[in-house]
XYZ file of C-alpha atoms in Angstrom:
776
model
C -0.460 -24.827 6.379
C -4.346 -24.665 5.470
C -5.373 -21.224 3.869
C -8.364 -19.398 5.592
C -11.363 -19.346 3.605
C -11.857 -15.600 4.211
C -10.291 -13.062 6.442
C -11.785 -9.894 8.181
C -9.362 -6.837 9.044
C -9.768 -4.847 11.920
C -7.773 -1.811 12.760
C -6.768 -1.792 16.257
C -5.908 1.410 18.330
C -6.433 2.618 21.657
C -9.979 3.511 20.808
C -10.646 -0.080 19.622
C -8.413 -2.513 21.516
C -8.443 -6.206 21.975
C -11.609 -6.286 24.080
C -13.660 -4.136 21.714
C -12.498 -6.547 19.002
C -13.528 -9.561 21.008
C -17.009 -7.988 21.468
C -17.208 -7.891 17.795
C -16.470 -11.723 17.423
C -19.930 -13.061 17.422
C -20.826 -10.760 14.705
C -17.815 -11.329 12.658
C -18.189 -15.260 12.971
C -22.002 -14.818 11.856
C -20.627 -13.049 8.429
C -19.032 -16.350 7.576
C -15.171 -15.468 7.650
C -13.031 -17.807 9.168
C -10.175 -15.412 10.484
C -9.757 -12.038 12.081
C -6.971 -10.124 10.538
C -5.481 -7.846 12.928
C -3.312 -4.661 12.541
C 0.193 -4.780 14.282
C -0.103 -5.832 17.774
C 3.257 -5.140 18.905
C 4.452 -2.127 21.255
C 4.686 0.944 19.393
C 4.350 4.664 19.726
C 2.039 5.662 22.582
C -1.205 6.958 21.078
C -0.378 5.433 17.607
C -3.640 4.810 15.458
C -2.153 2.272 13.358
C 0.921 0.281 15.070
C 3.466 0.384 12.244
C 5.564 2.207 14.557
C 7.004 -0.531 16.563
C 9.142 0.195 19.513
C 9.633 -3.110 21.171
C 9.236 -6.530 19.154
C 9.095 -8.142 22.589
C 6.013 -7.123 23.866
C 2.240 -6.828 23.171
C 1.096 -3.388 22.974
C -0.265 -2.440 26.450
C -2.506 0.288 25.145
C -4.568 -2.609 23.171
C -4.591 -4.890 26.256
C -1.227 -6.347 26.403
C -0.359 -9.913 25.641
C -3.057 -11.033 28.054
C -5.682 -9.468 26.011
C -4.566 -10.692 22.803
C -4.588 -14.243 24.152
C -8.125 -13.556 25.255
C -9.257 -12.389 22.230
C -7.659 -15.448 20.528
C -9.640 -17.774 22.564
C -12.780 -15.751 22.236
C -12.354 -16.056 18.419
C -11.607 -19.782 18.721
C -14.611 -20.294 20.724
C -16.510 -19.065 17.652
C -14.743 -20.937 14.830
C -12.331 -17.978 14.013
C -8.591 -17.869 13.861
C -6.051 -14.820 13.952
C -3.937 -13.298 11.333
C -1.418 -10.803 12.393
C 0.340 -7.914 10.456
C 4.159 -8.419 11.042
C 6.221 -5.333 10.366
C 9.940 -6.552 9.778
C 11.449 -3.935 7.691
C 11.437 -0.837 10.386
C 10.560 0.566 13.553
C 9.951 3.877 15.292
C 12.790 6.158 15.814
C 11.095 7.394 18.844
C 12.921 8.077 21.965
C 13.036 7.000 24.544
C 10.252 4.545 23.852
C 12.664 2.613 21.227
C 15.285 1.235 23.797
C 17.425 -0.412 21.321
C 17.827 2.811 19.607
C 18.417 4.476 22.871
C 21.052 2.093 23.804
C 22.665 2.423 20.597
C 22.799 6.339 20.612
C 24.305 5.974 24.161
C 26.679 3.556 23.516
C 27.984 4.008 19.996
C 29.281 1.534 17.487
C 30.209 -0.888 20.225
C 26.602 -1.354 21.412
C 24.832 -4.721 21.295
C 22.226 -2.933 19.331
C 24.674 -1.709 16.415
C 24.061 -4.477 14.267
C 20.216 -3.781 14.222
C 20.519 -0.646 12.238
C 22.012 0.193 8.798
C 24.152 3.332 9.916
C 26.706 4.782 7.666
C 29.063 5.897 10.844
C 31.732 7.456 8.265
C 29.131 9.745 6.410
C 28.218 11.058 9.801
C 31.493 11.671 10.888
C 31.138 8.969 13.492
C 27.928 10.180 14.569
C 23.914 9.325 13.877
C 22.342 12.176 12.400
C 18.973 12.835 14.314
C 16.726 15.199 12.387
C 14.574 16.124 15.283
C 14.909 19.685 15.578
C 12.209 22.381 14.360
C 15.055 24.938 13.687
C 18.701 25.066 13.404
C 20.553 24.114 16.451
C 21.797 27.717 17.243
C 18.269 28.906 17.282
C 17.314 26.334 19.998
C 20.513 25.863 21.907
C 19.217 27.662 24.921
C 16.239 25.300 25.333
C 18.656 22.371 25.730
C 18.803 20.981 29.251
C 20.544 18.039 30.989
C 18.734 15.725 33.337
C 21.682 14.096 35.041
C 18.886 11.807 37.094
C 17.519 10.527 33.719
C 20.939 10.276 31.969
C 19.579 12.464 29.271
C 19.517 15.520 27.210
C 16.325 17.212 27.049
C 14.738 19.580 24.207
C 11.338 20.285 25.368
C 9.361 17.014 25.402
C 12.250 15.202 23.701
C 14.787 12.865 25.576
C 17.922 11.806 24.072
C 20.457 9.542 25.989
C 23.832 10.761 27.183
C 26.944 9.009 26.930
C 28.481 7.661 29.999
C 30.798 10.360 31.733
C 29.537 13.328 29.677
C 26.841 14.856 31.999
C 28.612 17.630 33.533
C 30.329 18.655 30.359
C 29.800 22.438 29.198
C 26.984 22.098 26.845
C 28.990 22.716 23.581
C 31.229 19.703 24.709
C 28.742 17.780 25.799
C 26.936 17.710 22.472
C 30.617 17.008 20.684
C 30.915 14.202 22.930
C 27.659 12.119 21.664
C 27.430 9.326 19.509
C 24.640 11.372 17.514
C 24.184 14.599 16.385
C 20.395 16.504 16.885
C 20.041 18.815 13.767
C 17.119 20.826 11.870
C 14.798 18.247 10.482
C 15.325 19.753 7.027
C 18.827 18.357 6.794
C 17.322 14.699 6.806
C 16.737 15.273 2.847
C 20.534 15.473 2.325
C 22.501 14.333 5.306
C 20.734 11.402 7.013
C 23.142 8.735 7.506
C 20.483 5.478 8.451
C 18.205 3.485 6.442
C 14.613 4.716 6.940
C 11.153 3.410 5.770
C 10.766 5.351 2.245
C 11.327 9.103 3.327
C 10.148 8.892 6.714
C 12.712 9.698 8.944
C 10.727 8.681 12.035
C 10.978 5.221 11.345
C 14.371 3.487 11.074
C 15.147 0.436 8.889
C 15.877 -2.745 10.662
C 18.477 -5.566 9.594
C 16.331 -8.429 10.144
C 18.821 -10.242 7.665
C 21.335 -10.431 10.633
C 20.320 -13.787 12.225
C 20.504 -12.291 15.810
C 18.386 -9.535 14.863
C 15.785 -11.456 13.207
C 15.597 -13.851 16.546
C 15.439 -10.859 18.711
C 12.671 -9.201 16.766
C 10.815 -12.419 15.903
C 10.857 -14.163 19.250
C 7.482 -13.026 20.316
C 5.455 -13.506 17.493
C 6.882 -16.901 17.054
C 5.874 -17.647 20.787
C 2.454 -16.616 19.774
C 2.466 -18.811 16.609
C 3.950 -21.746 18.677
C 1.060 -21.277 21.383
C -1.694 -21.569 18.412
C -2.673 -17.893 19.253
C -1.755 -16.801 15.754
C -2.392 -18.955 12.633
C -1.313 -16.345 9.865
C 1.119 -13.487 8.969
C 0.496 -10.606 6.873
C 4.217 -9.283 5.939
C 4.648 -5.753 5.634
C 6.627 -4.013 2.999
C 8.931 -7.032 2.001
C 10.743 -4.746 -0.564
C 12.192 -2.822 2.138
C 14.141 -5.705 3.312
C 17.737 -6.782 2.226
C 16.847 -9.901 0.941
C 13.097 -10.702 0.992
C 13.423 -14.360 -0.315
C 16.052 -15.279 2.302
C 13.944 -13.685 5.026
C 10.490 -15.487 4.114
C 12.529 -18.648 3.997
C 13.847 -17.888 7.452
C 10.387 -17.027 8.625
C 8.839 -20.334 7.422
C 11.574 -22.309 8.845
C 10.940 -20.557 12.154
C 7.238 -20.971 12.227
C 7.449 -24.838 11.077
C 5.525 -23.946 7.953
C 2.568 -23.606 10.361
C 1.474 -20.275 9.293
C -0.537 -18.939 6.374
C 1.643 -16.203 5.242
C 1.003 -13.339 2.495
C 3.337 -10.412 1.670
C 2.515 -6.741 1.033
C 4.243 -7.113 -2.496
C 2.972 -4.526 -5.274
C 3.286 -6.223 -8.624
C 3.432 -3.726 -11.514
C 1.705 -4.629 -14.741
C 2.366 -8.228 -15.441
C 4.916 -8.807 -13.173
C 4.837 -12.036 -11.135
C 5.482 -12.869 -7.542
C 8.999 -14.699 -7.462
C 8.112 -18.269 -7.381
C 10.882 -19.091 -4.969
C 9.108 -17.027 -2.062
C 7.840 -19.308 0.955
C 4.519 -17.727 0.977
C 1.036 -18.389 -0.027
C 0.937 -15.218 -2.207
C 0.406 -11.419 -1.862
C -1.866 -9.387 0.170
C -3.862 -8.863 -3.014
C -3.323 -5.496 -4.653
C -2.806 -7.302 -7.876
C -6.469 -8.898 -7.727
C -8.073 -5.241 -6.861
C -6.629 -4.195 -10.055
C -7.968 -6.516 -12.048
C -11.480 -6.505 -10.410
C -11.567 -2.703 -10.747
C -10.406 -2.655 -14.334
C -13.322 -4.724 -15.381
C -15.552 -1.944 -14.552
C -13.774 0.491 -16.591
C -14.784 1.532 -20.171
C -11.462 1.728 -22.160
C -12.952 4.140 -24.841
C -14.604 6.177 -22.070
C -11.391 6.264 -20.174
C -9.649 7.724 -23.054
C -12.257 10.253 -23.549
C -11.998 11.372 -19.999
C -8.245 11.674 -20.396
C -8.889 14.106 -23.328
C -11.247 15.988 -21.492
C -8.943 16.053 -18.286
C -6.000 17.677 -20.584
C -8.404 20.326 -21.701
C -10.070 21.197 -18.138
C -6.973 21.167 -16.274
C -4.753 23.141 -18.580
C -1.391 24.179 -17.268
C -2.196 22.546 -13.901
C -2.086 19.090 -15.628
C 1.694 18.554 -15.005
C 2.896 19.775 -18.628
C 0.912 17.924 -20.911
C -1.139 15.534 -18.862
C 0.068 12.365 -19.984
C 0.636 9.295 -17.474
C 3.942 7.944 -18.603
C 5.549 11.582 -18.663
C 4.014 12.496 -15.387
C 5.199 9.653 -13.535
C 8.957 9.888 -15.143
C 8.785 13.635 -13.796
C 7.758 12.686 -10.419
C 10.341 10.237 -10.214
C 13.061 12.790 -11.066
C 11.670 15.023 -8.398
C 11.826 12.322 -5.633
C 15.171 10.721 -6.385
C 16.687 14.206 -6.555
C 15.165 15.849 -3.642
C 13.285 13.634 -1.183
C 15.846 10.504 -1.808
C 18.917 12.678 -1.897
C 20.572 11.221 1.195
C 19.680 7.427 -0.171
C 21.403 8.634 -3.612
C 24.512 10.137 -1.556
C 24.975 6.550 0.043
C 24.983 4.792 -3.220
C 27.207 7.284 -4.575
C 29.852 7.236 -1.906
C 29.593 3.331 -1.910
C 30.295 3.274 -5.664
C 33.103 5.684 -5.397
C 35.044 3.637 -2.716
C 34.551 0.470 -4.653
C 35.882 2.220 -7.808
C 38.715 3.596 -5.994
C 39.884 0.405 -4.823
C 40.045 -1.091 -8.213
C 42.594 0.230 -10.687
C 40.270 -0.635 -13.526
C 37.381 1.370 -12.307
C 38.915 4.427 -11.276
C 38.520 7.839 -12.388
C 34.673 8.288 -12.443
C 33.650 11.518 -11.296
C 31.313 11.193 -8.224
C 28.952 13.638 -10.061
C 28.918 11.024 -13.008
C 28.448 7.965 -10.445
C 25.609 10.328 -8.843
C 23.857 10.955 -12.119
C 24.071 7.408 -12.979
C 22.561 6.020 -9.755
C 19.778 8.490 -10.340
C 19.169 7.696 -14.043
C 19.349 3.951 -13.595
C 16.754 4.226 -10.300
C 14.020 5.854 -12.286
C 14.404 3.327 -14.945
C 13.427 0.508 -12.951
C 10.124 -0.444 -13.978
C 9.034 -2.178 -11.000
C 9.463 -1.758 -7.453
C 12.830 -3.332 -7.099
C 15.326 -6.082 -8.854
C 16.028 -9.256 -6.662
C 18.865 -11.283 -6.871
C 17.139 -13.905 -9.546
C 15.894 -12.069 -12.612
C 17.597 -8.742 -12.010
C 18.902 -8.284 -15.681
C 15.570 -8.142 -16.658
C 14.767 -5.251 -14.684
C 17.941 -3.475 -15.280
C 18.117 -3.853 -18.859
C 20.724 -2.986 -21.480
C 18.016 -0.687 -22.908
C 17.658 1.048 -19.530
C 21.597 1.785 -19.259
C 21.314 2.873 -23.057
C 18.742 5.564 -22.018
C 20.387 6.445 -18.993
C 23.607 7.062 -20.924
C 21.800 9.256 -23.225
C 21.147 11.970 -20.636
C 24.746 12.519 -20.266
C 25.906 15.858 -21.892
C 29.371 14.417 -22.004
C 29.266 10.610 -23.518
C 32.661 9.856 -22.129
C 31.497 10.232 -18.764
C 28.267 7.879 -19.166
C 30.542 4.877 -18.777
C 29.715 5.882 -15.026
C 26.187 3.946 -16.159
C 27.911 0.582 -16.788
C 29.410 0.719 -13.479
C 26.631 1.470 -11.435
C 24.278 -1.064 -13.504
C 27.214 -3.836 -12.950
C 27.284 -3.118 -9.192
C 23.258 -3.375 -8.839
C 23.598 -6.572 -10.740
C 26.445 -8.167 -8.625
C 29.060 -8.195 -11.653
C 31.778 -6.691 -9.832
C 32.599 -8.930 -7.014
C 30.827 -10.166 -3.760
C 32.761 -8.340 -1.244
C 31.086 -6.429 1.747
C 30.853 -3.226 -0.279
C 29.446 -4.758 -3.354
C 26.733 -6.489 -1.625
C 26.005 -3.258 0.412
C 25.543 -1.412 -2.781
C 23.472 -4.215 -4.523
C 21.141 -4.534 -1.441
C 20.870 -0.421 -0.856
C 19.973 0.019 -4.832
C 17.289 -2.357 -4.385
C 15.842 -0.949 -1.266
C 16.232 2.492 -2.637
C 14.280 1.523 -5.891
C 11.264 0.422 -3.978
C 11.092 3.748 -1.903
C 11.445 5.368 -5.106
C 8.549 3.475 -6.882
C 6.505 3.888 -3.634
C 6.976 7.797 -3.444
C 7.094 8.869 -6.884
C 4.451 6.799 -8.365
C 1.602 6.013 -5.427
C 2.356 9.005 -3.529
C 3.098 11.693 -5.965
C 2.081 10.921 -9.795
C -1.218 9.510 -8.605
C -2.325 12.695 -7.092
C -1.134 14.589 -10.256
C -2.691 12.574 -12.921
C -6.284 12.180 -12.302
C -8.647 11.646 -15.163
C -10.408 8.832 -13.379
C -9.246 8.692 -10.067
C -10.588 5.067 -9.246
C -7.514 3.768 -11.340
C -5.212 5.814 -8.878
C -4.878 2.848 -6.434
C -2.149 0.703 -5.333
C -0.820 -1.279 -7.984
C -2.800 0.474 -10.421
C -2.327 1.566 -14.096
C -3.643 5.123 -14.570
C -2.621 5.058 -18.108
C -4.335 1.808 -18.764
C -7.226 1.347 -16.442
C -9.455 -0.928 -18.178
C -9.072 -4.632 -18.249
C -10.932 -6.956 -20.462
C -12.821 -10.006 -19.317
C -10.137 -12.123 -21.320
C -7.361 -10.510 -19.299
C -9.111 -11.224 -16.164
C -9.848 -14.889 -16.789
C -6.054 -15.244 -17.682
C -5.240 -13.797 -14.120
C -7.378 -15.679 -12.316
C -6.333 -18.934 -14.166
C -2.710 -17.976 -13.428
C -3.576 -17.209 -9.315
C -5.603 -20.712 -9.257
C -2.652 -22.924 -10.459
C 0.292 -21.031 -8.991
C -1.108 -19.298 -6.005
C -4.222 -20.592 -4.890
C -4.084 -19.076 -1.355
C -2.864 -15.888 -2.013
C -4.839 -12.787 -0.514
C -7.392 -10.650 -2.699
C -8.656 -7.223 -1.419
C -10.645 -4.357 -2.622
C -10.306 -2.011 0.360
C -7.613 -1.719 2.753
C -6.193 0.884 5.174
C -3.885 2.124 2.587
C -6.371 2.279 -0.419
C -6.808 5.986 -1.551
C -10.421 5.457 -2.098
C -12.875 2.511 -0.628
C -13.889 0.191 -3.189
C -17.542 1.759 -3.293
C -16.173 5.019 -3.903
C -14.048 3.749 -7.003
C -17.103 2.099 -8.205
C -19.092 5.125 -8.288
C -16.404 7.128 -9.876
C -15.714 4.342 -12.378
C -19.095 4.982 -13.996
C -17.777 8.012 -15.291
C -15.699 5.981 -17.983
C -19.184 4.960 -19.342
C -20.499 8.530 -19.405
C -17.936 11.025 -20.193
C -20.401 13.330 -21.703
C -22.315 13.548 -18.533
C -19.116 14.286 -16.702
C -18.255 17.254 -18.941
C -21.829 18.660 -18.551
C -21.524 18.313 -14.740
C -18.261 20.310 -14.717
C -19.983 23.104 -16.986
C -22.702 23.057 -14.409
C -20.378 23.826 -11.599
C -18.049 26.056 -13.410
C -19.567 29.146 -11.662
C -17.510 28.337 -8.700
C -13.929 28.320 -10.027
C -11.399 26.301 -8.511
C -7.687 27.414 -7.574
C -6.590 25.438 -10.491
C -8.145 23.069 -12.929
C -6.281 19.721 -11.891
C -7.561 20.220 -8.475
C -11.249 21.229 -9.658
C -11.391 17.755 -11.443
C -10.392 15.893 -8.453
C -12.517 17.673 -6.119
C -15.672 17.062 -8.270
C -14.560 13.442 -8.983
C -13.956 12.874 -5.134
C -17.262 14.751 -3.970
C -19.159 12.384 -6.468
C -17.312 9.226 -5.206
C -17.919 10.039 -1.577
C -21.599 10.759 -2.082
C -22.120 13.383 0.469
C -21.159 17.215 0.987
C -18.658 16.597 4.151
C -16.588 19.473 4.143
C -14.196 18.157 6.650
C -13.700 14.697 5.062
C -13.770 16.159 1.382
C -11.515 19.169 2.436
C -8.901 17.026 4.506
C -8.468 14.749 1.643
C -8.151 17.415 -1.001
C -5.651 19.102 1.056
C -3.463 15.645 1.374
C -3.993 15.318 -2.299
C -2.457 19.015 -3.032
C 0.402 18.242 -0.770
C 1.201 15.025 -2.274
C 1.114 16.053 -5.817
C 3.461 18.918 -4.893
C 2.755 21.156 -7.678
C 1.596 24.148 -5.776
C 1.981 23.216 -2.044
C 3.747 20.280 -0.429
C 4.064 19.000 3.261
C 7.394 20.561 3.580
C 6.926 23.647 1.390
C 3.278 24.752 2.470
C 1.688 27.417 0.365
C -0.586 29.041 2.828
C -2.247 31.283 0.432
C -3.096 28.319 -2.003
C -4.056 25.955 0.724
C -6.718 28.823 2.079
C -7.907 28.947 -1.765
C -8.376 25.149 -1.601
C -10.465 25.215 1.635
C -12.688 28.269 0.448
C -13.300 26.365 -2.838
C -14.350 23.125 -0.939
C -16.952 25.183 1.153
C -18.442 27.208 -1.811
C -18.142 24.270 -4.311
C -18.236 20.480 -3.737
C -19.725 21.128 -0.251
C -21.587 24.116 -1.126
C -24.708 24.795 -3.243
C -23.226 23.437 -6.308
C -23.287 20.043 -4.756
C -26.833 19.698 -6.154
C -25.830 18.993 -9.536
C -23.271 16.374 -8.286
C -26.379 14.697 -6.288
C -28.430 15.071 -9.412
C -25.671 13.086 -11.340
C -25.344 10.625 -8.784
C -29.037 9.869 -8.704
C -29.125 9.184 -12.327
C -25.969 6.685 -12.143
C -27.076 5.035 -9.039
C -28.402 1.740 -10.756
C -24.910 1.619 -12.628
C -22.822 2.118 -9.380
C -25.136 -0.681 -7.856
C -23.937 -2.988 -10.491
C -20.407 -1.933 -9.868
C -20.439 -2.362 -6.293
C -22.315 -5.769 -6.188
C -20.395 -6.972 -9.043
C -16.895 -6.160 -7.608
C -18.032 -7.552 -4.060
C -19.037 -10.878 -5.808
C -15.866 -11.325 -7.763
C -13.889 -10.509 -5.059
C -15.551 -13.212 -2.769
C -15.594 -16.047 -5.475
C -12.246 -15.592 -7.581
C -9.129 -17.374 -6.754
C -7.582 -16.450 -3.406
C -8.611 -15.768 0.079
C -10.897 -12.694 0.176
C -9.840 -9.932 3.050
C -12.767 -7.831 4.061
C -11.514 -4.426 5.264
C -13.794 -3.690 8.430
C -17.253 -2.384 7.603
C -16.952 -3.062 3.819
C -19.643 -5.915 4.121
C -22.114 -3.147 3.604
C -21.561 -0.093 1.303
C -18.689 1.749 2.509
C -17.564 5.223 1.213
C -14.258 6.168 2.702
C -11.195 8.459 1.369
C -7.727 8.300 2.273
C -6.232 7.811 5.593
C -7.231 8.927 8.139
C -10.676 8.693 6.825
C -10.565 5.044 6.466
C -9.062 4.209 9.845
C -11.903 4.963 12.220
C -12.640 2.523 14.834
C -14.654 -0.347 13.893
C -18.606 -0.156 14.180
C -20.974 -2.772 12.958
C -22.452 -1.365 9.803
C -26.117 -0.966 9.088
C -27.148 -4.020 6.701
C -27.832 -3.400 3.111
C -27.968 -5.276 0.006
C -24.298 -5.743 -0.215
C -24.378 -7.236 3.198
C -26.781 -10.006 2.103
C -24.709 -10.711 -0.866
C -21.528 -10.655 1.519
C -23.170 -13.171 4.019
C -24.552 -15.472 0.864
C -20.903 -15.846 -0.883
C -19.319 -16.307 2.576
C -21.799 -18.858 3.397
C -20.987 -20.615 -0.005
C -17.550 -20.800 0.674
C -18.114 -22.281 4.014
C -20.368 -24.737 2.437
C -18.249 -25.783 -0.551
C -14.660 -25.015 0.880
C -13.335 -27.629 -1.864
C -14.628 -25.286 -4.662
C -12.324 -22.455 -3.351
C -9.288 -24.241 -2.160
C -6.195 -25.392 -3.828
C -8.150 -28.208 -5.793
C -10.998 -25.792 -6.942
C -10.678 -25.530 -10.809
C -11.283 -22.124 -12.367
C -13.320 -22.324 -15.538
C -14.253 -19.105 -17.419
C -17.791 -19.285 -18.840
C -18.520 -17.571 -21.951
C -21.867 -15.411 -22.864
C -23.408 -15.649 -26.148
C -25.202 -12.902 -27.795
C -25.130 -9.337 -28.591
C -24.265 -8.182 -25.132
C -21.973 -10.914 -24.284
C -19.222 -8.533 -23.301
C -21.050 -7.435 -20.468
C -21.015 -10.324 -18.686
C -18.230 -12.142 -16.810
C -18.816 -15.465 -15.473
C -16.774 -18.453 -14.303
C -17.115 -21.903 -12.496
C -15.191 -22.870 -9.107
C -14.651 -26.529 -8.831
C -17.737 -27.636 -10.614
C -19.668 -26.431 -7.730
C -20.279 -22.702 -7.583
C -20.985 -20.299 -10.617
C -20.372 -16.415 -10.389
C -21.985 -14.355 -12.949
C -21.824 -10.208 -12.990
C -22.739 -7.514 -15.152
C -20.118 -5.102 -16.002
C -20.288 -1.547 -17.821
C -24.010 -1.732 -17.006
C -24.797 1.857 -18.332
C -23.331 0.889 -21.736
C -25.463 -1.997 -21.478
C -28.689 -0.004 -20.773
C -27.757 2.271 -23.436
C -27.541 -0.531 -26.104
C -31.145 -1.772 -25.116
C -30.112 -4.234 -22.298
C -29.472 -8.111 -22.407
C -31.854 -8.852 -25.570
C -31.232 -12.635 -26.180
C -27.614 -12.919 -24.659
C -27.365 -16.083 -22.935
C -24.841 -18.082 -20.677
C -24.293 -21.532 -21.095
C -24.495 -23.417 -17.587
C -22.486 -26.652 -16.832
C -24.611 -29.688 -16.405
C -26.539 -30.194 -13.416
C -29.469 -28.274 -11.496
C -28.344 -25.114 -10.078
C -29.798 -23.157 -7.234
C -29.584 -19.069 -6.696
C -27.463 -18.751 -3.459
C -28.927 -15.323 -3.014
C -32.613 -16.377 -3.398
C -32.950 -20.127 -2.934
C -36.619 -19.907 -4.516
C -34.775 -19.783 -7.935
C -33.333 -22.577 -9.824
C -31.687 -23.158 -13.226
C -31.258 -26.246 -15.101
C -27.696 -26.545 -16.707
C -26.450 -28.121 -19.883
C -27.976 -25.169 -21.810
C -28.430 -21.710 -22.055
C -30.078 -19.607 -19.389
C -30.751 -15.852 -20.833
C -28.950 -13.522 -18.774
C -32.120 -11.042 -18.647
C -33.711 -13.697 -16.740
C -30.537 -14.743 -14.645
C -29.976 -11.041 -13.528
C -33.705 -10.313 -13.342
C -33.700 -9.207 -9.758
C -30.013 -8.065 -9.042
C -27.064 -7.386 -11.742
C -25.177 -10.394 -10.231
C -25.828 -14.177 -9.634
C -24.358 -16.687 -7.424
C -25.397 -20.455 -8.185
C -24.604 -23.605 -6.256
C -25.083 -26.904 -8.106
C -27.687 -28.868 -6.140
C -27.623 -32.095 -8.100
C -24.718 -33.507 -10.106
C -25.388 -34.339 -13.797
C -26.471 -37.884 -14.498
C-alpha cells in the first residue's frame, strides 16, 4: 500500500457528475495532487446532493453517470497521473422506500426475510413490527389518504410507497395495516419508540450490520470489484464509530482488499486521545490535524478575554453561565434524555432482561437502570469505548459521579451493573454482547449530537474553535504542542490524512482564519459590538454569533448568512429547534440579519476586516503551508487552493468550479510541486525535526524540517507581533546546506547559521525552502 502524496476532494452530485469531474482532471493534475477524493459513488436517494444516503451497494449511482462513467473518470485520471480515493459508507443506508430494496423485502417478508440479518431491529420492542416514523400526523388524521395499489403490491400514502405482505392486499384497510410487518406512524414517535438502529438521530438512515460476514460481502462486493480492477486505489471510511466492532471491520476490509488500498477513517479524536494502534488503516481523515493547525493561530490570553466578553454580552442567552464544560454537559443531558430516548430505551430493556435472567442481578428497578445508562453515557469523555482500553474510558470515577446523581443511594447500584455490562464483565452471551455494542454505538451518537451539533452552537466566544474535533474551552495550541503532535504522527501514522476544510466543517479554513484574529484583538471586537449595538439582536448569544460570522464570511450576503444563523439557532435548541420551531423568533432572526449584519451596520464590519487583512493573510497562508507540509497526506477540499469562504452545509457543498487564482493558489502549487519533487521527505521515512527560532519574537515563528530536504516556516499571531514591534533581531537556525525559496527561486539562504526572520519573511509571512546542495 502506497500513500498518496496529496488528495483533492470533489463533491459529486447530479449537478457535478463523473463527466464533469473528468473535465476538471487536467486542471487538478496541474495543481500537483496525486489522487482525486470522491464523495460516495454508490446508488443513493434520487436527487441526493451528498450520496451518504446509499440505497443499493451493488450499483454505481446512475445520476452520476453509472459504473461506465466512474470507470471512464478513472481512465482519464490515470492518463494524467492521478488515482481515485472513494468515500465508503458502511454504517448505514437510506431508509427510503421503494429505493432501498433490501429494506423493502424485509418489510414485506418480516423476520424470515433474507435481509433480516442486514439491520439491527428490536422486533420484541415493536410487537413484532418495524416502526416507520413516516407520517406527518397521527395515523387517524391521515387514515383516509391511505390507498392500496394491488398492481404494485404496495400501500400508498401520497408519494410514499410501502410493501404489502403476501395475501393482504384485499383485506379491509384496518386489518391490512395490522397484518403488515411494519407500522407507519407519526414521525414524532421516533424519539421514544423507534426500534431499529439509525445514524445518530436521523431515522431516515438505518444502521447496517456489516459485522455479519454475509452482509459485509453483499455490501462491499462492488467496491471490492472496483479495487481489484484498479479503478479505486484508496478508501475513506465514513463514521467507523457507528460500527459494532470498528477494529474487526477494518481488519476484514484490509483482508478483502489484499492490503492494496490506502485507507483512512473518519475517526474524531478527543483531546489527546490516540487512534487505536490495532486498526488496519493508514490513519484518520485529519480532524485531529485541523485542531492543531488552527490552534497555533489562537492567542490563549486573548481567547480567555473573549470568553469573558462573551459572558457579559450574551447575558441570559449564554446557556446559564457561558462556561464550556457546563454547556457541553447540559447539552448531553438534553440529547440523551430526548433525542436518544429510543436508544436509551433499548439499553434499559436489554439490561433488564440480563438482570432478570440472573438471580444475583435481579430487583433493579427499570427507572434506575435507565438513569444509570444515561448518567454513564454522558460521562464517556470520548466518542466511544472500544473492546481494548474501555476501562480507561468508563472509569471508576465516572461511575462514582454517576452514582452521586441518585436521590436514593441504594438504587445507585444499577450504575455498577450497567458499567459492568458495558465493559463485558457479566458474560459474553448474545444479550451481553448486544448491550456492550449498542452502548458504544450510542455513546458516539451522543457525543456527536451533544457536542458537535448542540454545544458548539451554544458556546460561541470564538467561532473558529467550534469545529469537528475542536476544544472550544481550550482553543489555543502552543508550538511545543504542535511539534509534539507532528512528531507522533510522523512516527506512528505517517500516511494519515490531514484536512483544514471538508464538506462537514462548520466554517471553511479561511473563514476560521479571519475569526481567529479576534483572539489577538478582543478590544477591537468589543468596540465593533458597541458600534453595531444600535441594531439589537433577538438575544445576545445570537448577536455575537451573527457578527462573528459576518466578519468571517467577509461579505454581507443575506441568504448565506441568514441560512447559517437559522441553522445555528435551531441546532442550539435554546429558543427554537428543528422539531419545535418558534416562528416568531425565527422571523426576528431574519429581520435582524437584514437590518444588521447584512444591512448598513455591515460597514463597521468591513472597516474592521480591512484593518485585520494583513494578519488574516498571515493566518490563511500559514495554515495552508503547515497543512501541505506537516506529516500526513493533505486533503484539499474543492476550491480551497484559493481563498475559500464558506459556511456550514449546504453553503460548502456547491458544485465544483475552478477558482480564480490568488496568492494562496501560488503557495498551494508551490508546496505540492515540492511534495512531488521530494517525495522521500514527506513519506514514511521523512523525518520531522522542529526548528527553534531565537530572539524576542521567537514564539511567533513555527518552523520544521522534513526529511532533511524541506524547511517550512510560518508566522503565527501576526497582529500581536506587529504590536510588539515586529521581528527585530529574531532569527532561525537553518540546517547545513544551501536553501532555495520554493515560492521565489530568486532567493536563497545559506544554512548552518542564523537567518533573520525579518529577511526570511520579507515578501510573505511564510517560507518554504528546499535544500539545493548538501552540506560538505
